[in-house]
Tab-separated table of C-alpha atoms in Angstrom:
chain	number	residue	atom	x	y	z
A	598	MET	CA	5.435	-0.149	35.294
A	599	SER	CA	1.953	1.382	35.194
A	600	GLN	CA	0.491	4.827	34.822
A	601	THR	CA	-1.894	6.247	37.403
A	602	GLN	CA	-3.289	8.797	34.971
A	603	PRO	CA	-3.221	8.048	31.221
A	604	GLU	CA	-1.847	10.698	28.927
A	605	HIS	CA	-4.464	12.290	26.658
A	606	VAL	CA	-4.028	13.573	23.094
A	607	ASP	CA	-6.679	14.983	20.789
A	608	VAL	CA	-5.696	12.784	17.841
A	609	LEU	CA	-3.680	9.571	17.985
A	610	VAL	CA	-2.174	8.393	14.697
A	611	VAL	CA	-1.058	4.761	14.463
A	612	GLY	CA	1.836	4.275	12.034
A	613	ALA	CA	4.648	6.517	10.788
A	614	GLY	CA	4.725	5.437	7.168
A	615	LEU	CA	3.487	7.308	4.123
A	616	SER	CA	-0.084	7.596	5.471
A	617	GLY	CA	0.829	8.474	9.044
A	618	ILE	CA	3.362	11.148	8.094
A	619	GLY	CA	0.832	12.728	5.740
A	620	ALA	CA	-1.913	12.571	8.367
A	621	ALA	CA	0.196	14.192	11.066
A	622	ALA	CA	1.530	16.848	8.678
A	623	GLN	CA	-1.994	17.892	7.715
A	624	LEU	CA	-3.109	17.968	11.341
A	625	ARG	CA	-0.176	20.199	12.264
A	626	SER	CA	-0.832	22.470	9.305
A	627	ARG	CA	-4.622	22.725	9.495
A	628	HIS	CA	-5.273	22.118	13.210
A	629	PRO	CA	-2.178	23.471	14.984
A	630	GLY	CA	-4.037	23.862	18.287
A	631	ARG	CA	-4.723	20.154	18.668
A	632	THR	CA	-2.402	17.738	20.405
A	633	VAL	CA	-1.218	14.883	18.193
A	634	ALA	CA	0.944	11.816	18.745
A	635	VAL	CA	2.138	9.271	16.200
A	636	LEU	CA	2.830	5.756	17.445
A	637	GLU	CA	5.249	3.619	15.435
A	638	ALA	CA	5.979	0.003	16.345
A	639	ARG	CA	9.319	-0.020	14.554
A	640	GLU	CA	12.457	2.013	15.269
A	641	SER	CA	12.258	4.299	12.256
A	642	LEU	CA	9.759	6.123	10.069
A	643	GLY	CA	8.896	5.254	6.481
A	644	GLY	CA	6.799	2.120	6.875
A	645	THR	CA	7.080	-0.079	3.797
A	646	TRP	CA	9.847	2.091	2.371
A	647	ASP	CA	12.058	1.506	5.391
A	648	LEU	CA	11.099	-2.149	5.917
A	649	PHE	CA	11.828	-3.477	2.428
A	650	ARG	CA	15.537	-3.541	1.551
A	651	TYR	CA	15.679	-5.913	-1.412
A	652	PRO	CA	17.624	-4.907	-4.555
A	653	GLY	CA	15.826	-2.441	-6.808
A	654	ILE	CA	12.968	-1.667	-4.399
A	655	ARG	CA	10.884	1.060	-6.027
A	656	SER	CA	7.379	2.416	-6.485
A	657	ASP	CA	5.211	1.135	-9.302
A	658	SER	CA	3.019	4.247	-9.026
A	659	ASP	CA	4.191	7.516	-10.547
A	660	MET	CA	5.662	9.854	-7.970
A	661	PHE	CA	3.481	12.789	-8.989
A	662	THR	CA	0.471	10.982	-7.528
A	663	PHE	CA	2.440	8.942	-4.985
A	664	GLY	CA	3.795	12.168	-3.557
A	665	TYR	CA	1.450	14.269	-1.436
A	666	ARG	CA	-0.878	16.732	-3.136
A	667	TRP	CA	0.312	19.514	-0.793
A	668	ARG	CA	4.043	18.700	-0.949
A	669	PRO	CA	5.377	18.394	-4.528
A	670	TRP	CA	7.623	15.525	-5.528
A	671	PRO	CA	10.923	17.337	-6.162
A	672	SER	CA	12.105	15.862	-9.491
A	673	ASP	CA	10.930	14.529	-12.848
A	674	THR	CA	11.671	10.920	-11.791
A	675	SER	CA	8.440	9.059	-12.310
A	676	LEU	CA	9.137	5.618	-10.820
A	677	ALA	CA	11.453	6.300	-7.899
A	678	ASP	CA	13.509	3.814	-5.912
A	679	GLY	CA	13.048	3.132	-2.210
A	680	PRO	CA	15.884	5.342	-0.906
A	681	LEU	CA	14.558	8.355	-2.851
A	682	ILE	CA	11.053	7.813	-1.489
A	683	LEU	CA	12.356	7.395	2.052
A	684	ASP	CA	14.362	10.601	1.731
A	685	TYR	CA	11.201	12.409	0.578
A	686	LEU	CA	9.238	11.116	3.583
A	687	ARG	CA	11.971	12.122	6.027
A	688	THR	CA	12.092	15.589	4.467
A	689	VAL	CA	8.323	16.028	4.780
A	690	ALA	CA	8.420	14.822	8.398
A	691	GLU	CA	11.094	17.396	9.238
A	692	GLU	CA	9.438	20.247	7.355
A	693	TYR	CA	6.098	19.765	9.121
A	694	GLY	CA	7.488	18.895	12.538
A	695	VAL	CA	6.069	15.373	12.373
A	696	ASP	CA	9.407	13.902	13.447
A	697	GLU	CA	8.840	15.539	16.856
A	698	LEU	CA	5.493	13.739	17.247
A	699	ILE	CA	6.623	10.190	16.500
A	700	ARG	CA	7.103	7.741	19.360
A	701	TYR	CA	9.102	4.785	18.166
A	702	ARG	CA	8.847	1.213	19.455
A	703	HIS	CA	5.264	1.919	20.522
A	704	LYS	CA	3.011	-0.918	19.374
A	705	VAL	CA	-0.758	-0.545	19.775
A	706	VAL	CA	-2.265	-3.786	21.050
A	707	ALA	CA	-5.805	-2.736	21.983
A	708	ALA	CA	-8.219	0.190	21.803
A	709	ALA	CA	-11.443	0.548	23.783
A	710	TRP	CA	-14.137	3.167	23.080
A	711	ASP	CA	-16.282	4.455	25.946
A	712	SER	CA	-19.445	6.275	24.865
A	713	THR	CA	-19.869	7.900	28.265
A	714	ASP	CA	-16.466	9.577	28.155
A	715	GLN	CA	-16.524	9.737	24.343
A	716	ARG	CA	-12.913	8.762	24.035
A	717	TRP	CA	-10.652	5.858	23.194
A	718	THR	CA	-8.366	4.236	25.725
A	719	VAL	CA	-5.444	2.795	23.795
A	720	THR	CA	-3.149	0.135	25.229
A	721	VAL	CA	0.420	0.397	23.984
A	722	GLU	CA	3.312	-2.008	24.326
A	723	VAL	CA	6.532	0.008	24.533
A	724	SER	CA	9.862	-1.692	23.894
A	725	THR	CA	12.324	-0.414	26.462
A	726	GLY	CA	15.356	-2.695	26.208
A	727	SER	CA	18.229	-1.962	23.836
A	728	THR	CA	17.493	-5.206	21.966
A	729	GLY	CA	13.718	-4.827	22.116
A	730	GLY	CA	13.372	-7.824	24.426
A	731	GLU	CA	11.953	-5.805	27.338
A	732	SER	CA	8.700	-3.880	27.278
A	733	GLU	CA	6.171	-2.107	29.414
A	734	THR	CA	2.496	-1.386	28.945
A	735	ARG	CA	1.137	2.143	28.817
A	736	THR	CA	-2.242	3.645	28.100
A	737	ILE	CA	-3.129	6.777	26.157
A	738	THR	CA	-6.584	8.276	25.747
A	739	THR	CA	-7.673	10.117	22.635
A	740	GLY	CA	-10.728	11.702	21.102
A	741	LEU	CA	-9.914	10.459	17.603
A	742	LEU	CA	-8.049	7.289	16.688
A	743	TRP	CA	-6.585	7.221	13.175
A	744	GLY	CA	-5.223	3.950	11.801
A	745	CYS	CA	-2.417	4.657	9.323
A	746	SER	CA	-0.549	1.369	9.479
A	747	GLY	CA	-1.886	0.131	6.142
A	748	TYR	CA	-2.754	-3.523	5.800
A	749	TYR	CA	0.531	-5.408	5.389
A	750	ASP	CA	1.793	-7.782	8.062
A	751	TYR	CA	5.298	-6.499	8.810
A	752	ASP	CA	6.184	-9.520	10.924
A	753	THR	CA	5.510	-12.289	8.387
A	754	GLY	CA	5.249	-12.510	4.619
A	755	HIS	CA	3.249	-15.034	2.631
A	756	ALA	CA	5.456	-18.115	2.444
A	757	PRO	CA	3.853	-21.245	0.969
A	758	GLU	CA	5.470	-24.556	1.854
A	759	PHE	CA	7.624	-25.890	-0.949
A	760	PRO	CA	8.267	-29.635	-0.980
A	761	GLY	CA	11.914	-30.484	-0.477
A	762	ALA	CA	12.876	-26.984	0.694
A	763	GLU	CA	14.832	-28.459	3.611
A	764	ARG	CA	17.070	-30.297	1.138
A	765	PHE	CA	18.231	-27.171	-0.693
A	766	GLN	CA	21.858	-26.432	0.165
A	767	GLY	CA	21.868	-22.796	-0.917
A	768	GLU	CA	20.087	-19.815	0.624
A	769	ILE	CA	16.306	-19.252	0.610
A	770	VAL	CA	15.296	-15.614	1.066
A	771	HIS	CA	11.966	-13.818	1.357
A	772	PRO	CA	12.172	-10.249	-0.027
A	773	GLN	CA	10.441	-8.837	3.048
A	774	PHE	CA	13.377	-9.985	5.188
A	775	TRP	CA	16.354	-9.415	2.909
A	776	PRO	CA	19.632	-10.223	4.728
A	777	GLU	CA	22.094	-7.338	4.782
A	778	ASP	CA	25.001	-9.721	4.267
A	779	LEU	CA	23.541	-11.653	1.329
A	780	ASP	CA	26.032	-11.674	-1.544
A	781	HIS	CA	24.438	-12.777	-4.812
A	782	THR	CA	27.363	-11.670	-7.000
A	783	GLY	CA	28.227	-14.272	-9.603
A	784	LYS	CA	25.629	-16.731	-8.337
A	785	LYS	CA	22.687	-18.491	-9.955
A	786	VAL	CA	19.465	-17.002	-8.587
A	787	VAL	CA	15.872	-18.134	-9.021
A	788	VAL	CA	13.141	-15.644	-8.124
A	789	ILE	CA	9.790	-17.348	-7.537
A	790	GLY	CA	6.943	-14.981	-8.346
A	791	SER	CA	5.434	-12.814	-11.047
A	792	GLY	CA	4.231	-9.713	-9.215
A	793	ALA	CA	5.756	-6.301	-8.647
A	794	THR	CA	8.476	-7.585	-6.298
A	795	ALA	CA	9.742	-10.271	-8.685
A	796	ILE	CA	9.588	-7.934	-11.664
A	797	THR	CA	11.654	-5.414	-9.703
A	798	LEU	CA	14.198	-7.919	-8.393
A	799	VAL	CA	15.044	-9.643	-11.672
A	800	PRO	CA	16.462	-6.646	-13.588
A	801	ALA	CA	18.093	-5.261	-10.438
A	802	MET	CA	20.050	-8.489	-9.910
A	803	ALA	CA	20.632	-9.459	-13.545
A	804	GLY	CA	23.848	-7.506	-14.009
A	805	GLU	CA	25.454	-8.864	-10.844
A	806	THR	CA	24.543	-12.552	-10.850
A	807	GLU	CA	25.772	-15.346	-13.091
A	808	HIS	CA	22.119	-15.682	-14.116
A	809	VAL	CA	18.721	-14.892	-12.628
A	810	THR	CA	15.550	-16.773	-13.542
A	811	MET	CA	12.050	-15.521	-12.853
A	812	LEU	CA	9.925	-18.587	-12.175
A	813	GLN	CA	6.219	-17.831	-12.369
A	814	ARG	CA	3.254	-20.112	-11.962
A	815	SER	CA	1.115	-17.754	-14.037
A	816	PRO	CA	1.881	-14.573	-16.011
A	817	THR	CA	1.223	-10.956	-15.075
A	818	TYR	CA	0.430	-7.966	-17.273
A	819	VAL	CA	3.525	-5.781	-17.566
A	820	LEU	CA	3.526	-2.262	-18.984
A	821	ASN	CA	6.525	-0.103	-19.756
A	822	ARG	CA	6.826	3.505	-18.603
A	823	PRO	CA	9.605	6.099	-18.962
A	824	ALA	CA	11.600	6.425	-15.743
A	825	ARG	CA	11.438	10.220	-16.105
A	826	ASP	CA	8.056	11.784	-16.797
A	827	PRO	CA	8.027	13.313	-20.316
A	828	LEU	CA	5.558	16.070	-19.406
A	829	ALA	CA	7.511	17.021	-16.286
A	830	ARG	CA	10.654	17.310	-18.400
A	831	LYS	CA	8.899	19.514	-20.953
A	832	LEU	CA	7.586	21.818	-18.223
A	833	ALA	CA	10.861	21.907	-16.288
A	834	ARG	CA	11.278	25.681	-16.740
A	835	LEU	CA	7.911	26.481	-15.151
A	836	PRO	CA	7.633	27.319	-11.444
A	837	GLU	CA	6.995	24.270	-9.274
A	838	GLN	CA	3.602	25.560	-8.089
A	839	VAL	CA	2.474	25.570	-11.718
A	840	ARG	CA	4.266	22.483	-13.017
A	841	TYR	CA	3.406	20.048	-10.225
A	842	PRO	CA	-0.434	20.313	-10.380
A	843	VAL	CA	-0.371	20.016	-14.177
A	844	VAL	CA	1.821	16.904	-14.193
A	845	ARG	CA	-0.044	15.425	-11.239
A	846	TRP	CA	-3.447	15.835	-12.880
A	847	ALA	CA	-2.147	14.485	-16.175
A	848	ASN	CA	-1.106	11.322	-14.335
A	849	ILE	CA	-4.379	11.122	-12.403
A	850	LEU	CA	-6.457	11.377	-15.567
A	851	MET	CA	-4.278	8.794	-17.301
A	852	GLN	CA	-4.704	6.379	-14.381
A	853	VAL	CA	-8.458	6.833	-14.096
A	854	GLY	CA	-9.017	6.832	-17.852
A	855	SER	CA	-6.939	3.740	-18.584
A	856	TYR	CA	-8.514	1.814	-15.697
A	857	GLN	CA	-12.039	2.652	-16.871
A	858	ALA	CA	-11.186	1.778	-20.483
A	859	PHE	CA	-9.502	-1.505	-19.546
A	860	GLN	CA	-12.481	-2.489	-17.401
A	861	LYS	CA	-15.036	-1.577	-20.057
A	862	TRP	CA	-13.223	-3.157	-23.005
A	863	PRO	CA	-11.116	-6.022	-21.598
A	864	ALA	CA	-10.641	-7.752	-24.958
A	865	TRP	CA	-9.242	-4.561	-26.472
A	866	ALA	CA	-7.097	-4.022	-23.369
A	867	ARG	CA	-5.575	-7.480	-23.729
A	868	LYS	CA	-4.718	-6.826	-27.365
A	869	TYR	CA	-3.264	-3.418	-26.573
A	870	ILE	CA	-1.018	-4.676	-23.760
A	871	ARG	CA	0.103	-7.622	-25.889
A	872	SER	CA	0.977	-5.323	-28.790
A	873	GLN	CA	3.181	-3.226	-26.514
A	874	THR	CA	4.831	-6.283	-24.973
A	875	VAL	CA	5.632	-7.835	-28.345
A	876	LYS	CA	7.703	-4.751	-29.195
A	877	LEU	CA	9.887	-5.206	-26.133
A	878	VAL	CA	10.478	-8.920	-25.573
A	879	PRO	CA	13.363	-10.683	-27.354
A	880	ASP	CA	12.481	-13.189	-30.077
A	881	HIS	CA	13.297	-16.218	-27.919
A	882	VAL	CA	10.661	-15.269	-25.308
A	883	ASP	CA	7.144	-16.388	-26.213
A	884	VAL	CA	4.711	-13.613	-25.286
A	885	ASP	CA	1.661	-15.865	-25.097
A	886	THR	CA	3.384	-18.254	-22.714
A	887	HIS	CA	5.003	-15.758	-20.364
A	888	PHE	CA	3.013	-12.494	-20.648
A	889	ASN	CA	-0.576	-13.573	-21.326
A	890	PRO	CA	-2.494	-13.885	-18.035
A	891	SER	CA	-5.702	-15.904	-17.758
A	892	TYR	CA	-7.505	-12.966	-16.115
A	893	ASP	CA	-8.517	-9.601	-17.557
A	894	PRO	CA	-6.455	-6.432	-17.006
A	895	TRP	CA	-7.001	-4.933	-13.524
A	896	ASP	CA	-8.636	-8.051	-12.109
A	897	GLN	CA	-5.211	-8.002	-10.468
A	898	ARG	CA	-2.840	-5.067	-10.280
A	899	LEU	CA	-0.885	-4.295	-13.452
A	900	CYS	CA	2.888	-4.178	-13.097
A	901	VAL	CA	4.841	-1.218	-14.447
A	902	VAL	CA	8.536	-1.300	-15.324
A	903	PRO	CA	10.723	1.793	-15.856
A	904	ASN	CA	12.525	2.126	-19.177
A	905	ALA	CA	11.675	-1.502	-20.068
A	906	ASP	CA	14.287	-2.734	-17.570
A	907	LEU	CA	12.786	-6.228	-17.247
A	908	PHE	CA	12.715	-6.703	-21.011
A	909	LYS	CA	16.280	-5.377	-21.353
A	910	ALA	CA	17.434	-7.936	-18.792
A	911	LEU	CA	15.785	-10.692	-20.834
A	912	ARG	CA	17.414	-9.367	-24.016
A	913	SER	CA	20.859	-9.229	-22.437
A	914	GLY	CA	20.784	-12.911	-21.516
A	915	GLY	CA	21.448	-12.094	-17.875
A	916	ALA	CA	17.878	-13.071	-17.017
A	917	SER	CA	15.290	-15.531	-18.247
A	918	ILE	CA	11.653	-16.279	-17.535
A	919	VAL	CA	10.065	-19.685	-16.962
A	920	THR	CA	6.342	-20.342	-16.600
A	921	ASP	CA	5.794	-23.664	-14.841
A	922	THR	CA	4.920	-25.198	-11.483
A	923	ILE	CA	7.279	-26.557	-8.833
A	924	GLU	CA	7.493	-30.285	-8.268
A	925	THR	CA	10.148	-30.096	-5.559
A	926	PHE	CA	13.249	-28.351	-4.317
A	927	ASP	CA	16.370	-30.473	-4.232
A	928	GLU	CA	19.976	-29.979	-3.136
A	929	THR	CA	20.954	-27.836	-6.127
A	930	GLY	CA	17.784	-26.010	-7.125
A	931	ILE	CA	14.224	-26.612	-8.258
A	932	ARG	CA	12.730	-29.431	-10.295
A	933	LEU	CA	9.657	-28.360	-12.263
A	934	THR	CA	6.607	-30.405	-13.186
A	935	SER	CA	7.714	-30.281	-16.819
A	936	GLY	CA	10.887	-32.152	-15.824
A	937	GLU	CA	13.151	-29.112	-16.275
A	938	HIS	CA	15.645	-28.366	-13.508
A	939	LEU	CA	16.614	-24.830	-12.463
A	940	ASP	CA	20.069	-24.719	-10.869
A	941	ALA	CA	20.286	-22.216	-8.028
A	942	ASP	CA	22.634	-20.948	-5.355
A	943	VAL	CA	19.988	-18.527	-4.041
A	944	ILE	CA	16.200	-18.900	-4.207
A	945	VAL	CA	14.096	-15.801	-3.578
A	946	THR	CA	10.481	-16.512	-2.639
A	947	ALA	CA	8.715	-13.398	-3.924
A	948	THR	CA	5.440	-15.164	-3.222
A	949	GLY	CA	3.476	-12.260	-1.842
A	950	LEU	CA	2.426	-10.492	1.298
A	951	LYS	CA	0.103	-11.187	4.187
A	952	LEU	CA	-2.511	-8.688	5.269
A	953	LYS	CA	-2.982	-7.540	8.844
A	954	PRO	CA	-5.586	-4.753	8.854
A	955	PHE	CA	-4.908	-1.825	11.211
A	956	GLY	CA	-1.781	-3.452	12.577
A	957	GLY	CA	-3.747	-6.290	14.168
A	958	PHE	CA	-4.791	-4.549	17.394
A	959	THR	CA	-8.123	-5.451	18.969
A	960	MET	CA	-10.958	-2.939	19.289
A	961	THR	CA	-13.960	-2.814	21.585
A	962	VAL	CA	-16.891	-0.402	21.665
A	963	ASP	CA	-18.527	-0.125	25.079
A	964	GLY	CA	-17.118	-3.518	26.006
A	965	ALA	CA	-18.197	-5.340	22.836
A	966	GLU	CA	-15.443	-6.660	20.576
A	967	VAL	CA	-15.340	-5.223	17.075
A	968	LYS	CA	-15.156	-8.092	14.582
A	969	LEU	CA	-13.949	-6.546	11.347
A	970	HIS	CA	-15.810	-8.875	9.022
A	971	ASP	CA	-19.082	-7.953	10.750
A	972	THR	CA	-18.554	-4.272	9.994
A	973	MET	CA	-19.230	-2.351	6.794
A	974	ALA	CA	-16.778	0.274	5.550
A	975	TYR	CA	-18.134	3.807	5.189
A	976	LYS	CA	-16.425	5.577	2.247
A	977	ALA	CA	-13.620	3.047	2.800
A	978	LEU	CA	-12.340	5.153	5.718
A	979	MET	CA	-14.571	4.335	8.702
A	980	LEU	CA	-16.258	1.228	10.133
A	981	SER	CA	-19.960	0.961	10.831
A	982	ASP	CA	-20.880	1.484	14.506
A	983	VAL	CA	-17.266	2.277	15.487
A	984	PRO	CA	-17.140	5.920	16.662
A	985	ASN	CA	-14.252	8.328	16.101
A	986	PHE	CA	-12.100	5.763	14.329
A	987	VAL	CA	-10.772	6.562	10.858
A	988	PHE	CA	-8.427	4.424	8.783
A	989	THR	CA	-6.328	5.045	5.692
A	990	ILE	CA	-6.146	2.379	3.013
A	991	GLY	CA	-5.141	3.438	-0.478
A	992	TYR	CA	-6.374	2.458	-3.904
A	993	THR	CA	-5.533	-0.865	-5.534
A	994	ASN	CA	-5.842	0.571	-9.057
A	995	ALA	CA	-3.993	3.856	-8.539
A	996	SER	CA	-1.559	5.564	-6.208
A	997	TRP	CA	-2.005	4.844	-2.492
A	998	THR	CA	-1.438	8.498	-1.644
A	999	LEU	CA	-4.372	9.767	-3.689
A	1000	LYS	CA	-6.712	8.111	-1.195
A	1001	ALA	CA	-4.514	8.944	1.801
A	1002	ASP	CA	-4.756	12.659	0.961
A	1003	LEU	CA	-8.543	12.396	0.692
A	1004	VAL	CA	-8.778	10.739	4.110
A	1005	SER	CA	-6.671	13.574	5.563
A	1006	ASP	CA	-9.081	16.078	4.007
A	1007	PHE	CA	-12.025	14.204	5.532
A	1008	VAL	CA	-10.515	14.169	9.020
A	1009	CYS	CA	-9.532	17.845	8.957
A	1010	ARG	CA	-12.994	18.833	7.693
A	1011	MET	CA	-14.612	16.649	10.347
A	1012	LEU	CA	-12.609	18.310	13.116
A	1013	ASP	CA	-13.738	21.707	11.802
A	1014	HIS	CA	-17.331	20.461	11.816
A	1015	LEU	CA	-17.074	19.211	15.399
A	1016	ASP	CA	-15.637	22.545	16.474
A	1017	ARG	CA	-18.473	24.483	14.812
A	1018	THR	CA	-21.266	22.315	16.180
A	1019	GLY	CA	-19.831	21.577	19.620
A	1020	GLN	CA	-20.139	17.842	19.057
A	1021	ARG	CA	-17.534	15.309	20.114
A	1022	SER	CA	-18.238	12.039	18.323
A	1023	PHE	CA	-19.290	10.785	14.909
A	1024	VAL	CA	-20.155	7.273	13.791
A	1025	PRO	CA	-21.593	5.724	10.604
A	1026	ARG	CA	-24.747	3.731	11.334
A	1027	ARG	CA	-25.258	0.739	9.113
A	1028	ASP	CA	-28.465	0.437	7.106
A	1029	GLN	CA	-29.494	-3.215	7.212
A	1030	GLY	CA	-31.041	-2.839	3.763
A	1031	VAL	CA	-27.640	-2.290	2.154
A	1032	GLY	CA	-26.312	-5.427	0.447
A	1033	GLU	CA	-22.833	-6.724	1.157
A	1034	ARG	CA	-19.852	-6.981	-1.178
A	1035	PRO	CA	-16.206	-7.939	-0.584
A	1036	PHE	CA	-14.142	-5.024	0.719
A	1037	MET	CA	-11.793	-5.270	-2.271
A	1038	ASP	CA	-13.120	-6.421	-5.630
A	1039	PHE	CA	-9.682	-7.651	-6.571
A	1040	GLN	CA	-8.385	-11.105	-7.484
A	1041	SER	CA	-4.805	-10.824	-6.203
A	1042	GLY	CA	-3.817	-13.680	-3.926
A	1043	TYR	CA	-2.956	-11.496	-0.933
A	1044	VAL	CA	-6.475	-10.019	-1.056
A	1045	LEU	CA	-8.340	-13.305	-1.582
A	1046	ARG	CA	-6.456	-14.913	1.324
A	1047	ALA	CA	-7.571	-12.141	3.698
A	1048	LEU	CA	-11.191	-11.417	2.744
A	1049	ASP	CA	-12.565	-13.144	5.847
A	1050	ASP	CA	-10.474	-10.815	8.034
A	1051	LEU	CA	-11.557	-7.586	6.304
A	1052	PRO	CA	-14.686	-5.461	6.616
A	1053	VAL	CA	-17.282	-5.680	3.867
A	1054	GLN	CA	-18.429	-2.880	1.626
A	1055	GLY	CA	-21.983	-2.132	0.548
A	1056	ASP	CA	-23.790	-2.111	-2.768
A	1057	ARG	CA	-24.503	1.626	-2.758
A	1058	ALA	CA	-23.004	4.930	-1.628
A	1059	PRO	CA	-21.617	5.813	0.849
A	1060	TRP	CA	-20.813	2.182	1.606
A	1061	LEU	CA	-19.621	1.315	-1.914
A	1062	LEU	CA	-15.964	1.799	-2.805
A	1063	LYS	CA	-15.763	3.071	-6.370
A	1064	GLN	CA	-11.950	2.874	-6.717
A	1065	ASN	CA	-12.255	6.158	-8.629
A	1066	TYR	CA	-10.368	9.201	-7.408
A	1067	LEU	CA	-12.562	11.658	-9.327
A	1068	VAL	CA	-15.695	10.267	-7.673
A	1069	ASP	CA	-14.055	10.282	-4.242
A	1070	VAL	CA	-12.973	13.920	-4.598
A	1071	ARG	CA	-16.679	14.829	-4.775
A	1072	HIS	CA	-17.839	12.487	-2.027
A	1073	ILE	CA	-14.934	12.647	0.455
A	1074	ARG	CA	-13.251	16.012	-0.058
A	1075	ARG	CA	-16.384	17.997	-0.877
A	1076	GLY	CA	-19.390	15.934	0.207
A	1077	GLU	CA	-21.699	16.854	3.081
A	1078	LEU	CA	-20.447	15.534	6.397
A	1079	ASP	CA	-23.894	15.489	8.016
A	1080	ASP	CA	-25.193	13.124	5.335
A	1081	GLY	CA	-27.851	11.220	7.249
A	1082	VAL	CA	-25.560	8.214	7.666
A	1083	LEU	CA	-23.105	9.682	10.155
A	1084	GLU	CA	-24.564	10.117	13.624
A	1085	PHE	CA	-23.159	12.881	15.811
A	1086	ALA	CA	-23.213	13.256	19.590
């Protein structure tokens, strides 16, 4: 089935997760006269928070910065679970009428910019069958294309090959594809991994399994945080419009300040984190074996646990932690290089995520393919020489939503600017004198595996990503739009 005349919308948002819902809500609120559509490849909104269904799924960012700046998080819960976050997103979508804009089972496969028409032509694969097996291709044109699908590959997770895995007679599960019918009650479970997913899964399963073991190749820094924000509780009697900004900014300043301090004084940071960990781990767990990473704090993302739940699980005896490497799977579990054997009925491979920037669709500008690694990111929200395309990718050292809100501010300000000046397109032009750096200065495996598929950043503003919300407020929310780098037409 084909269209003779493509539908046109002023702004096309790709993705109905946290970023896309926020983007569409701000467009409806600040630019109500513009036509907007939100394309979502899946059958429901929520993105990551609808996709992941593993036990204990929660945010490791505080909800006062993970919630939108313009829509207060409605409780004093600091580290919320997935269902609470999903309920918040659905509420925001309903309140702002975003739910009426979302087109489900619409997967963007290609986008082509035409400088003559100054618009994008977007090719969309629409699932039409009840089981998703049938589809048709449609096209939509738009003046502004906004990528809000994040950078995770929703179709595949990172799954290294484990020798002997075919011999294991139990169940092997990846957290990204958690089976609804998996019953781990009373079973021996081994969770392979040391990141946020593993650290969430272990305490969530510990009370229901016979035993759960977290098997890590290398340790991660783990910090404890109260599940309910102490400041929010103290200010509970104040009106929400007063309380929320105060608690939000307290969390922002704590995030920015601790990151800067940890980066500037890594030796002190190591000692500080170790001193806090020692207070929480049981005597039989050696801190320097299991909680002493080889890298400095924030070279990879720090993990945060609510109310010391991981450490409580270790204390209770329902969970244990092993730091070793895998020699092979066998019929009944995992044999380690040390010779130890971990018995298992269920093995969870919390081995990480794969990145797929912008949902993996192809882009062309006037017929020339856009190769992401050949582009340079402008303010980490646009690509050099790619007109009228904005993307939302959050911080790695703070809440995702802090950056998502700033990108929304940028887009809404840009639309105001175009209206005032009568211009229709804007594009950052790359200065060949600007040196290149990796897009993310981060040592996590999922980032290192994908660097060749990501844009680069520059060695100076506005091409340099500072990973600092306070700096970005000045440059993105308040900075001049006609800055000599953006070219308008």
